[in-house]
Coordinates of C-alpha atoms in Angstrom, one line a residue:
X1 CA -44.2 -84.9 -23.7
X2 CA -43.1 -87.7 -26.1
X3 CA -40.9 -90.3 -24.5
X4 CA -38.0 -92.1 -26.1
X5 CA -35.7 -94.9 -24.9
X6 CA -32.1 -94.3 -23.9
X7 CA -30.7 -95.1 -27.3
X8 CA -32.9 -92.4 -28.8
X9 CA -31.6 -89.9 -26.3
X10 CA -28.0 -90.8 -27.1
X11 CA -28.6 -90.6 -30.8
X12 CA -30.3 -87.3 -30.5
X13 CA -27.5 -85.9 -28.4
X14 CA -24.9 -87.2 -30.8
X15 CA -26.7 -85.7 -33.8
X16 CA -26.8 -82.3 -32.1
X17 CA -23.1 -82.5 -31.2
X18 CA -22.2 -83.6 -34.7
X19 CA -24.2 -80.6 -36.2
X20 CA -22.4 -78.2 -33.9
X21 CA -19.0 -79.8 -34.7
X22 CA -19.7 -79.6 -38.4
X23 CA -20.5 -75.9 -38.0
X24 CA -17.3 -75.2 -36.1
X25 CA -15.1 -77.1 -38.5
X26 CA -16.4 -75.4 -41.7
X27 CA -13.3 -75.1 -43.9
X28 CA -14.6 -72.0 -45.7
X29 CA -14.4 -70.2 -42.3
X30 CA -10.6 -70.0 -42.7
X31 CA -10.6 -67.1 -45.0
X32 CA -7.3 -65.9 -43.7
X33 CA -5.7 -69.2 -44.6
X34 CA -3.7 -69.5 -41.4
X35 CA -5.3 -71.1 -38.4
X36 CA -2.6 -70.1 -35.9
X37 CA -2.8 -66.5 -37.0
X38 CA -6.6 -66.6 -36.6
X39 CA -6.3 -68.1 -33.1
X40 CA -3.8 -65.4 -32.0
X41 CA -5.9 -62.6 -33.5
X42 CA -8.9 -63.9 -31.7
X43 CA -7.0 -63.8 -28.4
X44 CA -5.8 -60.3 -29.3
X45 CA -9.3 -59.0 -29.9
X46 CA -10.5 -60.6 -26.6
X47 CA -7.7 -58.7 -24.7
X48 CA -8.5 -55.5 -26.7
X49 CA -12.2 -55.7 -25.8
X50 CA -11.3 -56.1 -22.1
X51 CA -8.7 -53.3 -22.3
X52 CA -11.0 -50.8 -24.0
X53 CA -13.7 -51.3 -21.4
X54 CA -11.2 -50.8 -18.6
X55 CA -9.7 -47.8 -20.3
X56 CA -13.2 -46.2 -20.6
X57 CA -13.9 -46.9 -16.9
X58 CA -10.5 -45.4 -15.8
X59 CA -11.1 -42.3 -17.9
X60 CA -13.7 -41.5 -15.2
X61 CA -16.1 -39.4 -17.3
X62 CA -18.3 -36.9 -15.4
X63 CA -21.8 -38.1 -14.9
X64 CA -24.1 -37.2 -17.8
X65 CA -27.7 -36.4 -17.2
X66 CA -29.1 -39.9 -17.8
X67 CA -26.7 -41.3 -15.2
X68 CA -27.0 -38.5 -12.6
X69 CA -30.8 -38.7 -12.6
X70 CA -30.7 -42.4 -11.6
X71 CA -27.7 -41.9 -9.3
X72 CA -29.5 -39.1 -7.4
X73 CA -32.1 -41.7 -6.5
X74 CA -29.4 -44.1 -5.3
X75 CA -28.3 -41.6 -2.6
X76 CA -31.5 -42.1 -0.6
X77 CA -31.9 -45.8 -1.5
X78 CA -28.5 -46.6 -0.2
X79 CA -29.4 -44.9 3.1
X80 CA -32.6 -46.9 3.4
X81 CA -34.9 -44.1 2.3
X82 CA -37.5 -44.6 -0.4
X83 CA -38.6 -47.7 -2.2
X84 CA -36.6 -49.8 -4.7
X85 CA -39.9 -50.2 -6.6
X86 CA -40.3 -46.4 -7.0
X87 CA -41.6 -44.1 -7.9
X88 CA -38.1 -42.8 -8.7
X89 CA -37.5 -39.2 -9.3
X90 CA -36.4 -37.5 -12.5
X91 CA -38.6 -39.8 -14.7
X92 CA -36.4 -42.8 -14.0
X93 CA -37.1 -46.5 -13.8
X94 CA -34.8 -49.4 -13.2
X95 CA -35.1 -53.1 -12.2
X96 CA -35.2 -53.6 -8.5
X97 CA -32.4 -56.1 -8.5
X98 CA -30.0 -53.7 -10.2
X99 CA -31.0 -50.9 -7.8
X100 CA -30.4 -53.2 -4.8
X101 CA -27.0 -54.2 -6.0
X102 CA -26.0 -50.6 -6.7
X103 CA -27.2 -49.5 -3.3
X104 CA -25.3 -52.3 -1.6
X105 CA -22.0 -51.2 -3.4
X106 CA -22.6 -47.6 -2.3
X107 CA -23.2 -48.6 1.3
X108 CA -20.0 -50.7 1.3
X109 CA -17.7 -48.4 -0.7
X110 CA -19.2 -45.0 -0.7
X111 CA -20.8 -42.7 -3.4
X112 CA -18.3 -41.9 -6.2
X113 CA -18.3 -42.3 -9.9
X114 CA -16.0 -45.3 -9.4
X115 CA -18.5 -47.1 -7.2
X116 CA -21.5 -46.1 -9.2
X117 CA -20.0 -47.7 -12.3
X118 CA -18.5 -50.7 -10.6
X119 CA -21.4 -53.0 -11.3
X120 CA -21.6 -52.0 -15.0
X121 CA -17.9 -52.4 -15.6
X122 CA -17.9 -55.8 -13.9
X123 CA -20.8 -56.8 -16.2
X124 CA -19.0 -55.4 -19.3
X125 CA -15.8 -57.3 -18.6
X126 CA -17.6 -60.5 -17.8
X127 CA -19.6 -60.2 -21.0
X128 CA -16.4 -60.2 -23.1
X129 CA -15.2 -63.4 -21.5
X130 CA -18.5 -65.0 -21.6
X131 CA -19.1 -64.1 -25.2
X132 CA -15.8 -65.7 -26.2
X133 CA -16.9 -68.9 -24.4
X134 CA -20.4 -68.9 -26.0
X135 CA -19.2 -68.1 -29.5
X136 CA -16.4 -70.6 -29.2
X137 CA -19.0 -73.4 -28.7
X138 CA -20.6 -72.5 -32.0
X139 CA -18.0 -71.0 -34.3
X140 CA -14.4 -71.5 -35.1
X141 CA -11.7 -69.9 -37.3
X142 CA -12.4 -66.6 -38.9
X143 CA -16.1 -66.7 -38.0
X144 CA -15.2 -66.8 -34.3
X145 CA -12.5 -64.1 -34.8
X146 CA -14.9 -61.7 -36.5
X147 CA -17.6 -62.3 -33.8
X148 CA -15.2 -61.6 -31.0
X149 CA -13.7 -58.6 -32.8
X150 CA -17.2 -57.0 -33.5
X151 CA -18.2 -57.6 -29.9
X152 CA -15.0 -56.3 -28.5
X153 CA -14.8 -53.0 -30.3
X154 CA -18.5 -52.1 -30.6
X155 CA -19.0 -48.5 -29.4
X156 CA -22.3 -48.9 -27.6
X157 CA -21.4 -51.8 -25.3
X158 CA -18.1 -50.0 -24.6
X159 CA -19.9 -47.0 -23.4
X160 CA -22.6 -48.8 -21.5
X161 CA -19.9 -50.8 -19.5
X162 CA -19.1 -47.5 -17.7
X163 CA -22.6 -46.0 -17.3
X164 CA -24.7 -45.9 -14.1
X165 CA -27.5 -47.8 -16.0
X166 CA -28.6 -51.4 -16.3
X167 CA -27.7 -51.8 -20.0
X168 CA -24.4 -53.7 -19.5
X169 CA -26.1 -56.1 -17.1
X170 CA -29.0 -56.6 -19.6
X171 CA -26.4 -57.8 -22.1
X172 CA -24.6 -60.0 -19.6
X173 CA -27.8 -61.6 -18.4
X174 CA -29.1 -62.3 -22.0
X175 CA -25.7 -63.8 -22.9
X176 CA -25.6 -65.9 -19.8
X177 CA -29.1 -67.3 -20.5
X178 CA -28.1 -68.0 -24.1
X179 CA -25.0 -69.8 -22.9
X180 CA -26.9 -72.1 -20.5
X181 CA -29.4 -72.9 -23.2
X182 CA -26.6 -73.9 -25.6
X183 CA -25.0 -76.1 -22.9
X184 CA -28.2 -78.0 -22.5
X185 CA -28.6 -78.4 -26.3
X186 CA -25.2 -80.1 -26.3
X187 CA -26.7 -82.9 -24.1
X188 CA -30.5 -82.7 -24.3
X189 CA -30.7 -86.1 -22.7
X190 CA -29.6 -84.6 -19.4
X191 CA -31.6 -82.0 -17.4
X192 CA -28.9 -80.4 -15.3
X193 CA -28.1 -77.4 -17.6
X194 CA -31.9 -76.9 -18.1
X195 CA -32.4 -76.7 -14.4
X196 CA -29.5 -74.2 -14.2
X197 CA -31.2 -72.1 -16.9
X198 CA -34.5 -72.2 -15.0
X199 CA -32.8 -71.0 -11.8
X200 CA -30.8 -68.3 -13.6
X201 CA -34.0 -67.1 -15.3
X202 CA -35.8 -66.6 -11.9
X203 CA -32.8 -64.5 -10.8
X204 CA -32.7 -62.6 -14.0
X205 CA -36.3 -61.3 -13.9
X206 CA -35.8 -58.8 -11.0
X207 CA -32.4 -57.8 -12.4
X208 CA -33.2 -57.0 -16.0
X209 CA -36.5 -55.8 -17.6
X210 CA -35.7 -57.3 -21.1
X211 CA -34.6 -60.6 -19.6
X212 CA -38.2 -61.8 -20.1
X213 CA -37.6 -61.6 -23.8
X214 CA -34.5 -63.8 -23.5
X215 CA -36.3 -66.2 -21.3
X216 CA -39.3 -66.4 -23.6
X217 CA -37.0 -66.8 -26.6
X218 CA -35.2 -69.7 -24.8
X219 CA -38.5 -71.5 -24.2
X220 CA -39.5 -71.2 -27.9
X221 CA -36.0 -72.3 -29.0
X222 CA -35.8 -75.3 -26.7
X223 CA -39.4 -76.6 -26.8
X224 CA -38.8 -78.9 -29.9
X225 CA -35.7 -80.5 -28.3
X226 CA -37.6 -81.0 -25.0
X227 CA -40.5 -82.6 -26.9
X228 CA -38.0 -84.8 -28.8
X229 CA -35.7 -85.8 -26.0
X230 CA -37.8 -85.1 -23.0
X231 CA -37.3 -87.2 -19.8
X232 CA -39.3 -86.5 -16.7
X233 CA -36.4 -84.4 -15.3
X234 CA -36.1 -82.5 -18.6
X235 CA -39.9 -81.9 -18.7
X236 CA -40.0 -80.7 -15.1
X237 CA -37.0 -78.3 -15.7
X238 CA -38.6 -76.9 -18.9
X239 CA -42.0 -76.3 -17.2
X240 CA -40.1 -74.6 -14.4
X241 CA -38.3 -72.4 -17.0
X242 CA -41.6 -71.6 -18.6
X243 CA -43.7 -70.9 -15.5
X244 CA -41.6 -69.7 -12.6
X245 CA -40.0 -66.6 -14.3
X246 CA -43.4 -65.6 -15.8
X247 CA -45.1 -65.9 -12.4
X248 CA -42.4 -63.8 -10.8
X249 CA -42.7 -61.2 -13.5
X250 CA -46.4 -61.1 -13.0
X251 CA -45.9 -60.5 -9.3
X252 CA -43.2 -57.9 -9.6
X253 CA -44.6 -55.8 -12.5
X254 CA -47.5 -54.3 -10.6
X255 CA -45.2 -53.4 -7.7
X256 CA -43.2 -50.9 -9.8
X257 CA -44.6 -47.5 -9.3
X258 CA -44.4 -44.9 -12.1
X259 CA -46.2 -41.6 -11.8
X260 CA -48.9 -41.0 -14.5
X261 CA -47.1 -37.9 -15.8
X262 CA -43.8 -39.8 -16.1
X263 CA -45.5 -42.6 -17.9
X264 CA -47.1 -40.1 -20.3
X265 CA -43.6 -38.5 -20.8
X266 CA -42.0 -41.9 -21.5
X267 CA -44.7 -42.8 -24.0
X268 CA -44.0 -39.6 -25.9
X269 CA -40.2 -40.0 -25.6
X270 CA -40.3 -43.6 -27.0
X271 CA -43.1 -42.9 -29.6
X272 CA -40.7 -43.6 -32.5
X273 CA -39.9 -47.0 -31.0
X274 CA -43.5 -48.2 -31.3
X275 CA -44.7 -49.6 -34.6
X276 CA -47.5 -47.6 -36.3
X277 CA -49.6 -50.7 -36.5
X278 CA -52.7 -49.0 -37.8
X279 CA -50.9 -47.4 -40.8
X280 CA -49.7 -50.3 -43.1
X281 CA -47.7 -48.2 -45.5
X282 CA -46.0 -46.3 -42.7
X283 CA -45.4 -49.6 -40.9
X284 CA -43.4 -51.0 -43.8
X285 CA -41.2 -47.9 -43.8
X286 CA -40.8 -48.1 -40.0
X287 CA -39.8 -51.8 -40.1
X288 CA -37.2 -51.1 -42.9
X289 CA -35.8 -48.1 -41.1
X290 CA -35.7 -49.9 -37.7
X291 CA -34.0 -53.0 -39.1
X292 CA -31.3 -51.1 -40.9
X293 CA -30.7 -48.5 -38.2
X294 CA -29.6 -48.5 -34.6
X295 CA -30.8 -52.0 -33.9
X296 CA -27.8 -53.3 -35.7
X297 CA -25.3 -50.6 -34.8
X298 CA -22.4 -53.0 -34.2
X299 CA -19.5 -52.3 -34.2
X300 CA -20.8 -48.9 -35.3
X301 CA -23.9 -47.7 -37.1
X302 CA -26.4 -44.9 -37.6
X303 CA -30.2 -44.5 -38.1
X304 CA -31.9 -44.3 -41.4
X305 CA -30.1 -47.2 -43.0
X306 CA -26.7 -46.5 -41.5
X307 CA -26.3 -50.1 -40.2
X308 CA -27.5 -51.9 -43.3
X309 CA -24.1 -53.7 -43.7
X310 CA -24.3 -55.3 -40.2
X311 CA -28.0 -56.1 -40.8
X312 CA -26.9 -57.9 -44.0
X313 CA -24.2 -59.8 -42.1
X314 CA -26.6 -60.9 -39.4
X315 CA -29.1 -62.0 -42.0
X316 CA -26.6 -64.0 -44.0
X317 CA -25.2 -65.6 -40.7
X318 CA -28.7 -66.6 -39.7
X319 CA -29.4 -68.1 -43.1
X320 CA -26.2 -70.1 -43.1
X321 CA -26.9 -71.5 -39.6
X322 CA -30.4 -72.4 -40.5
X323 CA -29.4 -74.2 -43.7
X324 CA -26.8 -76.2 -41.8
X325 CA -29.5 -77.4 -39.5
X326 CA -28.6 -75.3 -36.5
X327 CA -32.1 -74.0 -36.2
X328 CA -32.3 -73.9 -32.4
X329 CA -29.6 -71.2 -32.4
X330 CA -31.3 -69.1 -34.9
X331 CA -34.6 -69.2 -33.0
X332 CA -32.6 -68.5 -29.7
X333 CA -31.2 -65.4 -31.3
X334 CA -34.3 -64.0 -33.0
X335 CA -37.2 -65.2 -30.8
X336 CA -36.4 -62.6 -28.0
X337 CA -36.4 -59.9 -30.8
X338 CA -39.8 -61.1 -32.0
X339 CA -41.2 -61.0 -28.5
X340 CA -39.9 -57.5 -28.0
X341 CA -41.6 -56.5 -31.2
X342 CA -44.9 -57.9 -29.9
X343 CA -44.4 -56.0 -26.7
X344 CA -43.8 -52.8 -28.6
X345 CA -47.1 -53.2 -30.5
X346 CA -48.8 -52.9 -27.1
X347 CA -46.4 -50.0 -26.2
X348 CA -45.0 -52.0 -23.3
X349 CA -41.4 -51.8 -24.4
X350 CA -39.5 -49.7 -27.0
X351 CA -38.2 -51.6 -30.0
X352 CA -35.0 -50.9 -32.0
X353 CA -34.8 -47.1 -31.9
X354 CA -32.0 -46.8 -29.4
X355 CA -29.3 -49.4 -28.6
X356 CA -29.5 -49.0 -24.9
X357 CA -32.9 -50.7 -24.7
X358 CA -31.9 -53.5 -27.0
X359 CA -28.7 -54.7 -25.4
X360 CA -30.3 -58.1 -24.8
X361 CA -30.1 -58.7 -28.5
X362 CA -26.5 -57.3 -28.9
X363 CA -24.6 -60.6 -28.2
X364 CA -26.8 -62.5 -30.8
X365 CA -26.3 -59.7 -33.4
X366 CA -22.5 -59.9 -33.0
X367 CA -22.4 -63.7 -33.1
X368 CA -24.5 -63.8 -36.3
X369 CA -22.6 -60.9 -37.9
X370 CA -19.3 -62.7 -37.4
X371 CA -20.7 -65.8 -39.2
X372 CA -22.3 -63.8 -41.9
X373 CA -19.2 -61.7 -42.7
X374 CA -17.0 -64.8 -42.8
X375 CA -19.5 -66.5 -45.2
X376 CA -19.5 -63.5 -47.6
X377 CA -15.7 -63.3 -47.6
X378 CA -15.6 -67.0 -48.3
X379 CA -17.5 -66.5 -51.5
X380 CA -14.6 -64.5 -53.0
X381 CA -12.9 -66.9 -55.4
X382 CA -9.4 -65.5 -55.4
X383 CA -7.6 -66.3 -52.2
X384 CA -5.4 -63.3 -52.2
X385 CA -8.3 -60.9 -52.6
X386 CA -10.2 -62.7 -49.9
X387 CA -7.3 -62.5 -47.5
X388 CA -6.8 -58.8 -48.3
X389 CA -10.4 -57.9 -47.6
X390 CA -10.3 -60.0 -44.5
X391 CA -7.3 -58.1 -43.2
X392 CA -9.0 -54.8 -44.2
X393 CA -12.1 -55.7 -42.1
X394 CA -10.0 -56.7 -39.1
X395 CA -7.9 -53.5 -39.6
X396 CA -11.1 -51.5 -39.6
X397 CA -11.9 -53.0 -36.2
X398 CA -8.5 -52.1 -34.8
X399 CA -8.8 -48.6 -36.3
X400 CA -12.2 -48.2 -34.7
X401 CA -10.7 -49.1 -31.3
X402 CA -7.9 -46.6 -31.9
X403 CA -10.5 -43.9 -32.7
X404 CA -12.3 -44.8 -29.5
X405 CA -9.2 -44.3 -27.4
X406 CA -8.3 -41.0 -29.1
X407 CA -11.8 -39.7 -28.7
X408 CA -11.9 -40.7 -25.1
X409 CA -8.6 -38.8 -24.4
X410 CA -9.5 -35.6 -26.2
X411 CA -13.2 -35.6 -25.3
X412 CA -13.4 -37.1 -21.8
X413 CA -17.1 -36.4 -21.3
X414 CA -20.3 -36.9 -23.2
X415 CA -21.3 -33.2 -23.1
X416 CA -19.2 -30.3 -22.1
X417 CA -21.8 -29.2 -19.6
X418 CA -21.2 -32.5 -17.7
X419 CA -17.5 -31.6 -17.3
X420 CA -18.3 -28.0 -16.3
X421 CA -20.9 -29.2 -13.7
X422 CA -18.4 -31.5 -12.1
X423 CA -15.4 -29.2 -12.1
X424 CA -17.4 -26.4 -10.5
X425 CA -19.0 -28.7 -7.9
X426 CA -15.7 -30.2 -6.9
X427 CA -14.1 -26.7 -6.5
X428 CA -17.2 -25.3 -4.7
X429 CA -17.8 -28.0 -2.1
X430 CA -14.2 -28.9 -1.3
X431 CA -13.2 -25.2 -0.9
X432 CA -16.2 -24.2 1.2
X433 CA -15.9 -27.3 3.4
X434 CA -12.4 -26.1 4.5
X435 CA -13.4 -22.6 5.5
X436 CA -16.9 -22.9 6.9
X437 CA -19.6 -25.1 8.4
X438 CA -21.4 -26.0 5.2
X439 CA -25.2 -26.6 5.0
X440 CA -27.6 -27.3 2.2
X441 CA -30.8 -25.3 2.6
X442 CA -33.0 -28.1 1.3
X443 CA -31.7 -31.2 3.0
X444 CA -30.1 -29.8 6.2
X445 CA -32.6 -27.0 7.0
X446 CA -35.8 -28.0 5.1
X447 CA -36.0 -24.7 3.2
X448 CA -37.7 -25.2 -0.1
X449 CA -38.9 -22.1 -1.8
X450 CA -40.1 -23.9 -5.0
X451 CA -40.4 -27.7 -5.0
X452 CA -40.4 -27.8 -8.8
X453 CA -36.7 -27.2 -8.8
X454 CA -36.1 -30.5 -7.1
X455 CA -37.7 -32.5 -9.9
X456 CA -35.5 -31.1 -12.6
X457 CA -33.5 -28.0 -13.3
X458 CA -30.2 -29.9 -13.0
X459 CA -30.8 -30.6 -9.3
X460 CA -29.6 -34.2 -10.0
X461 CA -26.1 -32.9 -10.8
X462 CA -26.3 -30.8 -7.6
X463 CA -27.3 -33.7 -5.3
X464 CA -24.8 -36.2 -6.8
X465 CA -21.8 -33.9 -6.7
X466 CA -22.7 -32.6 -3.2
X467 CA -22.7 -36.2 -2.0
X468 CA -19.3 -36.8 -3.6
X469 CA -17.4 -33.6 -2.8
X470 CA -18.9 -32.3 0.5
X471 CA -17.2 -34.2 3.2
X472 CA -19.9 -33.6 5.8
X473 CA -22.7 -34.8 3.5
X474 CA -20.6 -37.7 2.3
X475 CA -20.1 -38.9 5.9
X476 CA -23.8 -38.1 6.7
X477 CA -22.8 -36.0 9.7
X478 CA -25.3 -33.7 11.4
X479 CA -24.8 -29.9 11.3
X480 CA -22.8 -28.7 14.3
X481 CA -24.1 -25.4 15.6
X482 CA -21.3 -25.3 18.3
X483 CA -18.7 -25.3 15.6
X484 CA -19.9 -22.0 14.1
X485 CA -17.6 -19.1 15.0
X486 CA -16.4 -15.8 13.5
X487 CA -13.5 -17.8 11.9
X488 CA -15.6 -20.8 10.9
X489 CA -18.9 -19.3 9.8
X490 CA -22.1 -21.1 8.7
X491 CA -22.5 -21.0 4.9
X492 CA -25.9 -22.1 3.6
X493 CA -26.2 -23.1 0.0
X494 CA -29.4 -22.5 -2.0
X495 CA -29.4 -24.2 -5.4
X496 CA -31.1 -22.7 -8.4
X497 CA -33.5 -20.6 -6.4
X498 CA -32.9 -17.1 -5.0
X499 CA -34.6 -17.2 -1.7
X500 CA -35.0 -13.5 -1.2
X501 CA -38.7 -12.6 -1.1
X502 CA -39.9 -16.1 -0.4
X503 CA -42.3 -16.3 2.6
X504 CA -40.7 -19.6 3.7
X505 CA -37.2 -18.1 3.6
X506 CA -38.3 -14.9 5.4
X507 CA -39.9 -16.9 8.2
X508 CA -36.8 -18.9 8.7
X509 CA -34.5 -15.8 8.4
X510 CA -36.5 -14.0 11.2
X511 CA -35.8 -17.0 13.5
X512 CA -32.2 -17.2 12.4
X513 CA -31.4 -13.6 13.1
X514 CA -32.2 -14.0 16.8
X515 CA -28.9 -15.8 17.2
X516 CA -26.9 -15.0 14.0
X517 CA -25.8 -12.2 11.9
X518 CA -26.1 -12.4 8.1
X519 CA -22.6 -11.4 7.1
X520 CA -22.4 -12.0 3.4
X521 CA -24.2 -13.1 0.3
X522 CA -22.5 -14.7 -2.7
X523 CA -23.8 -15.9 -6.1
X524 CA -22.1 -18.4 -8.4
X525 CA -23.4 -19.0 -11.9
X526 CA -22.4 -22.1 -14.0
X527 CA -23.2 -22.1 -17.7
X528 CA -22.7 -24.6 -20.4
X529 CA -23.6 -25.0 -24.1
X530 CA -23.5 -28.1 -26.3
X531 CA -24.7 -28.4 -29.9
X532 CA -28.0 -30.1 -30.1
X533 CA -28.5 -30.2 -26.3
X534 CA -30.4 -27.9 -23.9
X535 CA -28.5 -25.0 -22.5
X536 CA -27.1 -25.6 -19.1
X537 CA -27.3 -22.9 -16.5
X538 CA -27.4 -23.2 -12.7
X539 CA -27.0 -20.8 -9.8
X540 CA -25.6 -21.4 -6.4
X541 CA -26.6 -18.8 -3.7
X542 CA -24.5 -18.8 -0.6
X543 CA -25.6 -17.0 2.6
X544 CA -22.9 -16.6 5.3
X545 CA -23.9 -16.3 9.0
X546 CA -21.8 -15.8 12.2
X547 CA -23.1 -15.9 15.8
X548 CA -24.0 -12.7 17.5
X549 CA -21.4 -11.5 20.0
X550 CA -23.7 -11.8 23.0
X551 CA -24.8 -15.4 22.2
X552 CA -23.3 -18.2 24.3
X553 CA -25.3 -21.0 22.8
X554 CA -26.8 -20.9 19.3
X555 CA -29.4 -23.0 17.6
X556 CA -30.0 -23.2 13.9
X557 CA -33.8 -23.2 13.2
X558 CA -35.2 -25.9 11.0
X559 CA -38.2 -25.7 8.7
X560 CA -39.5 -29.2 9.3
X561 CA -43.1 -28.4 8.4
X562 CA -42.1 -26.9 5.0
X563 CA -39.0 -29.0 4.5
X564 CA -37.8 -30.6 1.4
X565 CA -39.4 -34.0 2.0
X566 CA -42.8 -32.5 2.9
X567 CA -42.8 -29.9 0.0
X568 CA -41.7 -32.3 -2.6
X569 CA -43.9 -35.1 -1.2
X570 CA -47.0 -32.9 -1.4
X571 CA -46.3 -32.2 -5.1
X572 CA -45.6 -35.8 -5.9
X573 CA -49.0 -36.8 -4.3
X574 CA -50.7 -34.3 -6.6
X575 CA -48.8 -35.8 -9.6
X576 CA -49.9 -39.3 -8.6
X577 CA -53.5 -38.2 -8.5

């Protein structure tokens, strides 16, 4: 590294601060013409962003399939069964740090929609506050106002803050790393913030898959300043930032286990998010479509050019910052995106097609869009027209927030089938729990007639809601054969598979009828239909048993050798091969 004396360090730090102050004090940013009004509006949108996320969380949406499939894995992980590195069921994958944190919350507070979403909502709320702090170090006036407004009311981050997925934590981690990098750029002659960034990066790798892009982008953005202002401490901190997270990533990545069939499925599912690198003409169209579509869907957007305005704002904002000499920030924003694009070339990570995988770029997009929109408004010569359009843009953000609230109230679910699944499960488990000793054929008795049902067929809904609404399963209490009487019968639930005619079931039934009488059979069918989504249909078969009159002590037979774990395990071994 090139060395400089203390006066060089001080001069470099002063220059960086002066550049940043000049950016924040740009007079054209005051397109509203009233600084106090801008300040109050910024605080208002900050509060609005926090309130919208809390409102969405308190709406307590039913789990939708993407959540329930991951949540079903958390049931076992919270009890110490299975591996945090997978392979996870239902074609799921998630960073080990996120899974561990979720499992710890469940062990401490129980398995409910509230606890499942506690980590995401905490990340969502923290992101709003942290974004205001980070943006406030770079922007002021209307540029800061628009950045905070766009971030606060963007629909995708609002939804992800209440989903049982690591998307909200991806955004928070990327934003935190950006904030630490900017703090060091304020005083590049001191190494403290760079050491903090290196330490945070090591913690980020196990908690967020795309954090490696943010870390790599930070290294690219900070390298020139390290070269220019580097002391021994700064150089050591930078080398730690560049090497330690990469080494940890190299160690952790082979530990994640994904079944070959799941990997093949994911490659097909994300095929549109990988650039057609061998077809130049198609590649040009793909790049244009991707960079005017869901990659820039903030505050709202659509594929096929539906986010072209935000893409324009981001581009203008980046150009303005670059021209003003604030090039480290531009690199800090776009280098992670470039690294992600490189990864997508090797089909290692999807690029741009869906917002959920790109939340690491979302804070940068909102920040640049705020600067770009303000710059374009500042080009309007007539002050009255400029103020009118500015108020219209801010009014649009408020209107978007109002639409979000109304939509949440009248449509408190992602798909109607999600609501139907939860309402039935709540009624079913809570009512049967009061009138019988309730058992699950698969988990309590080991009866599995078709293991395929437990890798799909909506069994994730079944497992999650059974855990939430069946008191005995929620408390993880064993089945009590002594509690079974004429008045409190044993009711055994078979999900999505009629057991009659199955050799496994018949073997178990023969054993069961030595001590019990099969008194009743019931069938419950739950159906749902949503436009553009697969039809939802599940069946619950309930078999009711009471003890024989001449039995003093009864014992419920178990099918350990053909139980759920063994049956599903054998099938998973075949899939691995």
